[in-house]
PDB file of C-alpha atoms in Angstrom:
ATOM      1  CA  MET A   1      -5.979  -8.809 -13.485  1.00 47.00           C
ATOM      2  CA  ASN A   2      -8.263 -11.758 -14.180  1.00 48.00           C
ATOM      3  CA  GLU A   3     -11.752 -12.115 -12.752  1.00 46.00           C
ATOM      4  CA  SER A   4     -10.668 -14.512 -10.015  1.00 41.00           C
ATOM      5  CA  GLU A   5      -8.256 -11.976  -8.518  1.00 64.00           C
ATOM      6  CA  GLU A   6      -9.527  -9.559  -5.909  1.00 84.00           C
ATOM      7  CA  ARG A   7      -8.936  -5.876  -6.372  1.00 93.00           C
ATOM      8  CA  PRO A   8      -6.464  -4.358  -3.904  1.00 97.00           C
ATOM      9  CA  VAL A   9      -8.076  -2.550  -0.966  1.00 98.00           C
ATOM     10  CA  VAL A  10      -7.349   1.053   0.040  1.00 98.00           C
ATOM     11  CA  VAL A  11      -8.806   2.287   3.354  1.00 98.00           C
ATOM     12  CA  CYS A  12      -9.294   5.913   4.356  1.00 98.00           C
ATOM     13  CA  VAL A  13     -10.286   7.400   7.717  1.00 98.00           C
ATOM     14  CA  ASP A  14     -11.191  11.083   8.043  1.00 97.00           C
ATOM     15  CA  ASP A  15     -13.703  12.749  10.350  1.00 96.00           C
ATOM     16  CA  ASP A  16     -14.918  15.076   7.571  1.00 96.00           C
ATOM     17  CA  PRO A  17     -17.698  13.508   5.446  1.00 97.00           C
ATOM     18  CA  SER A  18     -17.080  15.985   2.616  1.00 97.00           C
ATOM     19  CA  ILE A  19     -13.433  14.872   2.362  1.00 96.00           C
ATOM     20  CA  LEU A  20     -14.500  11.222   2.246  1.00 98.00           C
ATOM     21  CA  SER A  21     -17.080  12.021  -0.419  1.00 98.00           C
ATOM     22  CA  ALA A  22     -14.493  13.855  -2.527  1.00 97.00           C
ATOM     23  CA  LEU A  23     -12.072  10.950  -2.224  1.00 98.00           C
ATOM     24  CA  ARG A  24     -14.797   8.444  -3.185  1.00 98.00           C
ATOM     25  CA  ARG A  25     -15.458  10.488  -6.343  1.00 97.00           C
ATOM     26  CA  THR A  26     -11.747  10.729  -7.091  1.00 96.00           C
ATOM     27  CA  PHE A  27     -11.227   6.968  -6.831  1.00 97.00           C
ATOM     28  CA  ARG A  28     -14.518   5.626  -8.212  1.00 96.00           C
ATOM     29  CA  HIS A  29     -12.980   4.372 -11.481  1.00 95.00           C
ATOM     30  CA  GLU A  30      -9.668   3.177 -10.091  1.00 95.00           C
ATOM     31  CA  PRO A  31      -8.497  -0.462 -10.201  1.00 93.00           C
ATOM     32  CA  PHE A  32      -8.750  -0.821  -6.421  1.00 96.00           C
ATOM     33  CA  GLU A  33     -11.528  -0.987  -3.868  1.00 97.00           C
ATOM     34  CA  PHE A  34     -11.750   2.237  -1.854  1.00 98.00           C
ATOM     35  CA  LEU A  35     -13.283   1.981   1.635  1.00 98.00           C
ATOM     36  CA  ALA A  36     -13.853   5.222   3.535  1.00 98.00           C
ATOM     37  CA  THR A  37     -15.108   5.888   7.044  1.00 98.00           C
ATOM     38  CA  GLU A  38     -15.204   8.519   9.784  1.00 97.00           C
ATOM     39  CA  ASN A  39     -14.569   5.814  12.400  1.00 97.00           C
ATOM     40  CA  ALA A  40     -10.960   4.830  13.146  1.00 97.00           C
ATOM     41  CA  SER A  41     -11.999   1.538  14.751  1.00 97.00           C
ATOM     42  CA  GLU A  42     -13.946   0.543  11.642  1.00 98.00           C
ATOM     43  CA  ALA A  43     -11.005   1.554   9.454  1.00 98.00           C
ATOM     44  CA  LEU A  44      -8.615  -0.597  11.492  1.00 98.00           C
ATOM     45  CA  ASP A  45     -11.018  -3.541  11.195  1.00 98.00           C
ATOM     46  CA  TRP A  46     -11.031  -3.094   7.410  1.00 98.00           C
ATOM     47  CA  VAL A  47      -7.241  -2.892   7.315  1.00 98.00           C
ATOM     48  CA  LEU A  48      -6.999  -6.215   9.108  1.00 97.00           C
ATOM     49  CA  LEU A  49     -10.005  -8.113   7.721  1.00 97.00           C
ATOM     50  CA  ARG A  50      -9.751  -6.904   4.138  1.00 96.00           C
ATOM     51  CA  LYS A  51      -5.932  -6.948   4.121  1.00 96.00           C
ATOM     52  CA  ALA A  52      -5.683  -3.348   2.951  1.00 97.00           C
ATOM     53  CA  ARG A  53      -2.605  -2.572   0.878  1.00 97.00           C
ATOM     54  CA  ILE A  54      -2.793   1.185   1.594  1.00 98.00           C
ATOM     55  CA  VAL A  55      -4.328   3.264   4.370  1.00 98.00           C
ATOM     56  CA  LEU A  56      -4.873   7.025   4.361  1.00 98.00           C
ATOM     57  CA  ALA A  57      -5.548   8.820   7.641  1.00 96.00           C
ATOM     58  CA  ASP A  58      -6.349  12.417   8.451  1.00 94.00           C
ATOM     59  CA  GLN A  59      -4.195  13.852  11.237  1.00 90.00           C
ATOM     60  CA  ARG A  60      -6.858  15.812  13.122  1.00 89.00           C
ATOM     61  CA  MET A  61      -9.622  13.485  14.257  1.00 92.00           C
ATOM     62  CA  PRO A  62     -11.586  13.647  17.516  1.00 91.00           C
ATOM     63  CA  VAL A  63     -10.872  10.229  19.098  1.00 92.00           C
ATOM     64  CA  VAL A  64      -7.453   9.315  17.750  1.00 94.00           C
ATOM     65  CA  THR A  65      -4.944  11.342  15.743  1.00 89.00           C
ATOM     66  CA  GLY A  66      -3.816  10.178  12.340  1.00 90.00           C
ATOM     67  CA  LEU A  67      -0.345   9.573  13.740  1.00 88.00           C
ATOM     68  CA  GLU A  68      -1.729   7.355  16.513  1.00 90.00           C
ATOM     69  CA  PHE A  69      -3.909   5.495  14.013  1.00 95.00           C
ATOM     70  CA  LEU A  70      -1.051   4.935  11.571  1.00 93.00           C
ATOM     71  CA  ASP A  71       1.108   3.675  14.434  1.00 91.00           C
ATOM     72  CA  LEU A  72      -1.599   1.092  15.248  1.00 95.00           C
ATOM     73  CA  VAL A  73      -1.686   0.058  11.591  1.00 96.00           C
ATOM     74  CA  ARG A  74       2.101  -0.269  11.537  1.00 94.00           C
ATOM     75  CA  ASN A  75       1.972  -2.568  14.560  1.00 94.00           C
ATOM     76  CA  CYS A  76      -0.961  -4.684  13.330  1.00 95.00           C
ATOM     77  CA  SER A  77      -0.262  -4.735   9.590  1.00 96.00           C
ATOM     78  CA  PRO A  78       3.331  -3.696   8.882  1.00 94.00           C
ATOM     79  CA  SER A  79       3.076  -4.368   5.140  1.00 94.00           C
ATOM     80  CA  THR A  80       0.231  -1.865   4.709  1.00 96.00           C
ATOM     81  CA  VAL A  81       1.470   1.405   3.208  1.00 95.00           C
ATOM     82  CA  ARG A  82       0.612   4.267   5.580  1.00 95.00           C
ATOM     83  CA  ILE A  83      -0.235   7.726   4.270  1.00 95.00           C
ATOM     84  CA  MET A  84      -1.124  10.751   6.359  1.00 91.00           C
ATOM     85  CA  ILE A  85      -3.404  13.226   4.631  1.00 91.00           C
ATOM     86  CA  THR A  86      -3.627  16.569   6.376  1.00 87.00           C
ATOM     87  CA  GLY A  87      -4.821  20.112   5.958  1.00 83.00           C
ATOM     88  CA  GLN A  88      -2.603  21.433   8.725  1.00 71.00           C
ATOM     89  CA  SER A  89      -0.622  24.327   7.358  1.00 62.00           C
ATOM     90  CA  ASP A  90       2.222  23.866   9.838  1.00 55.00           C
ATOM     91  CA  LEU A  91       3.500  20.338   9.317  1.00 61.00           C
ATOM     92  CA  THR A  92       6.575  20.930  11.447  1.00 60.00           C
ATOM     93  CA  GLY A  93       4.743  19.733  14.553  1.00 61.00           C
ATOM     94  CA  ILE A  94       3.626  16.527  12.875  1.00 60.00           C
ATOM     95  CA  LEU A  95       7.061  15.873  11.468  1.00 63.00           C
ATOM     96  CA  ARG A  96       8.691  16.579  14.825  1.00 63.00           C
ATOM     97  CA  ARG A  97       6.312  14.239  16.695  1.00 58.00           C
ATOM     98  CA  LYS A  98       5.989  11.474  14.160  1.00 56.00           C
ATOM     99  CA  LYS A  99       7.680   8.165  14.378  1.00 53.00           C
ATOM    100  CA  LEU A 100       9.389   7.691  11.051  1.00 56.00           C
ATOM    101  CA  GLU A 101       8.084   4.138  10.868  1.00 62.00           C
ATOM    102  CA  SER A 102       4.448   5.241  11.233  1.00 76.00           C
ATOM    103  CA  ILE A 103       4.150   7.559   8.227  1.00 81.00           C
ATOM    104  CA  GLN A 104       5.485   6.538   4.855  1.00 84.00           C
ATOM    105  CA  LYS A 105       3.882   9.273   2.764  1.00 88.00           C
ATOM    106  CA  LEU A 106       2.476  12.691   3.569  1.00 87.00           C
ATOM    107  CA  VAL A 107      -0.220  14.284   1.400  1.00 90.00           C
ATOM    108  CA  ARG A 108      -1.413  17.837   1.937  1.00 89.00           C
ATOM    109  CA  LYS A 109      -5.024  18.965   1.636  1.00 90.00           C
ATOM    110  CA  PRO A 110      -6.181  20.134  -0.767  1.00 92.00           C
ATOM    111  CA  TRP A 111      -4.613  17.409  -2.850  1.00 94.00           C
ATOM    112  CA  ASP A 112      -4.260  17.184  -6.595  1.00 96.00           C
ATOM    113  CA  ASP A 113      -6.593  14.384  -7.783  1.00 96.00           C
ATOM    114  CA  ALA A 114      -4.362  13.215 -10.634  1.00 96.00           C
ATOM    115  CA  ALA A 115      -1.231  13.198  -8.461  1.00 96.00           C
ATOM    116  CA  LEU A 116      -2.978  11.301  -5.658  1.00 97.00           C
ATOM    117  CA  LYS A 117      -4.364   8.698  -8.070  1.00 96.00           C
ATOM    118  CA  ASP A 118      -0.902   8.301  -9.587  1.00 95.00           C
ATOM    119  CA  LEU A 119       0.670   7.905  -6.127  1.00 95.00           C
ATOM    120  CA  LEU A 120      -1.769   5.149  -5.137  1.00 96.00           C
ATOM    121  CA  ARG A 121      -1.372   3.350  -8.471  1.00 95.00           C
ATOM    122  CA  ARG A 122       2.427   3.411  -8.080  1.00 94.00           C
ATOM    123  CA  LEU A 123       2.240   2.183  -4.478  1.00 94.00           C
ATOM    124  CA  LEU A 124      -0.075  -0.665  -5.434  1.00 94.00           C
ATOM    125  CA  ARG A 125       2.431  -1.828  -8.066  1.00 90.00           C
ATOM    126  CA  MET A 126       5.173  -2.040  -5.430  1.00 74.00           C
ATOM    127  CA  GLU A 127       5.608  -5.274  -3.530  1.00 53.00           C
ATOM    128  CA  ALA A 128       7.586  -3.907  -0.580  1.00 45.00           C
ATOM    129  CA  PRO A 129       6.451  -1.082   1.722  1.00 47.00           C
ATOM    130  CA  ALA A 130       7.263   2.355   0.373  1.00 47.00           C
ATOM    131  CA  GLU A 131       9.966   4.555   1.796  1.00 50.00           C
ATOM    132  CA  LEU A 132       9.160   7.736   3.675  1.00 43.00           C
ATOM    133  CA  GLU A 133       8.470  10.765   1.497  1.00 46.00           C
ATOM    134  CA  THR A 134       7.416  14.124   2.803  1.00 40.00           C
TER     135      THR A 134
END
């Protein structure tokens, strides 16, 4: 990437500041800009204004669920790759309720740093939206 090119943007929304802090540490040396917030409205603004290539959303948040948030992203920015990151031990409920179009990837907490970095690097190299993986 030359200096005139902007780094790709990855946005994360999670209501737990410690999770956001851990993710910031994980991604601090990556070749993309990582924006993290506890506020879903702010995250959606970033997705749209900064043309985020990837968005990560926690499922359990107080104002909007991750599924609802990712559905908004799908409607507003269909080319943005949508990843749900969740600590819920029983994912059956999420998978039963989800709209297949809303979630393209599912990452369980606690995540493996190296695997998550590799996933995001691979997704950023792709030009088309990723297929669903659970």
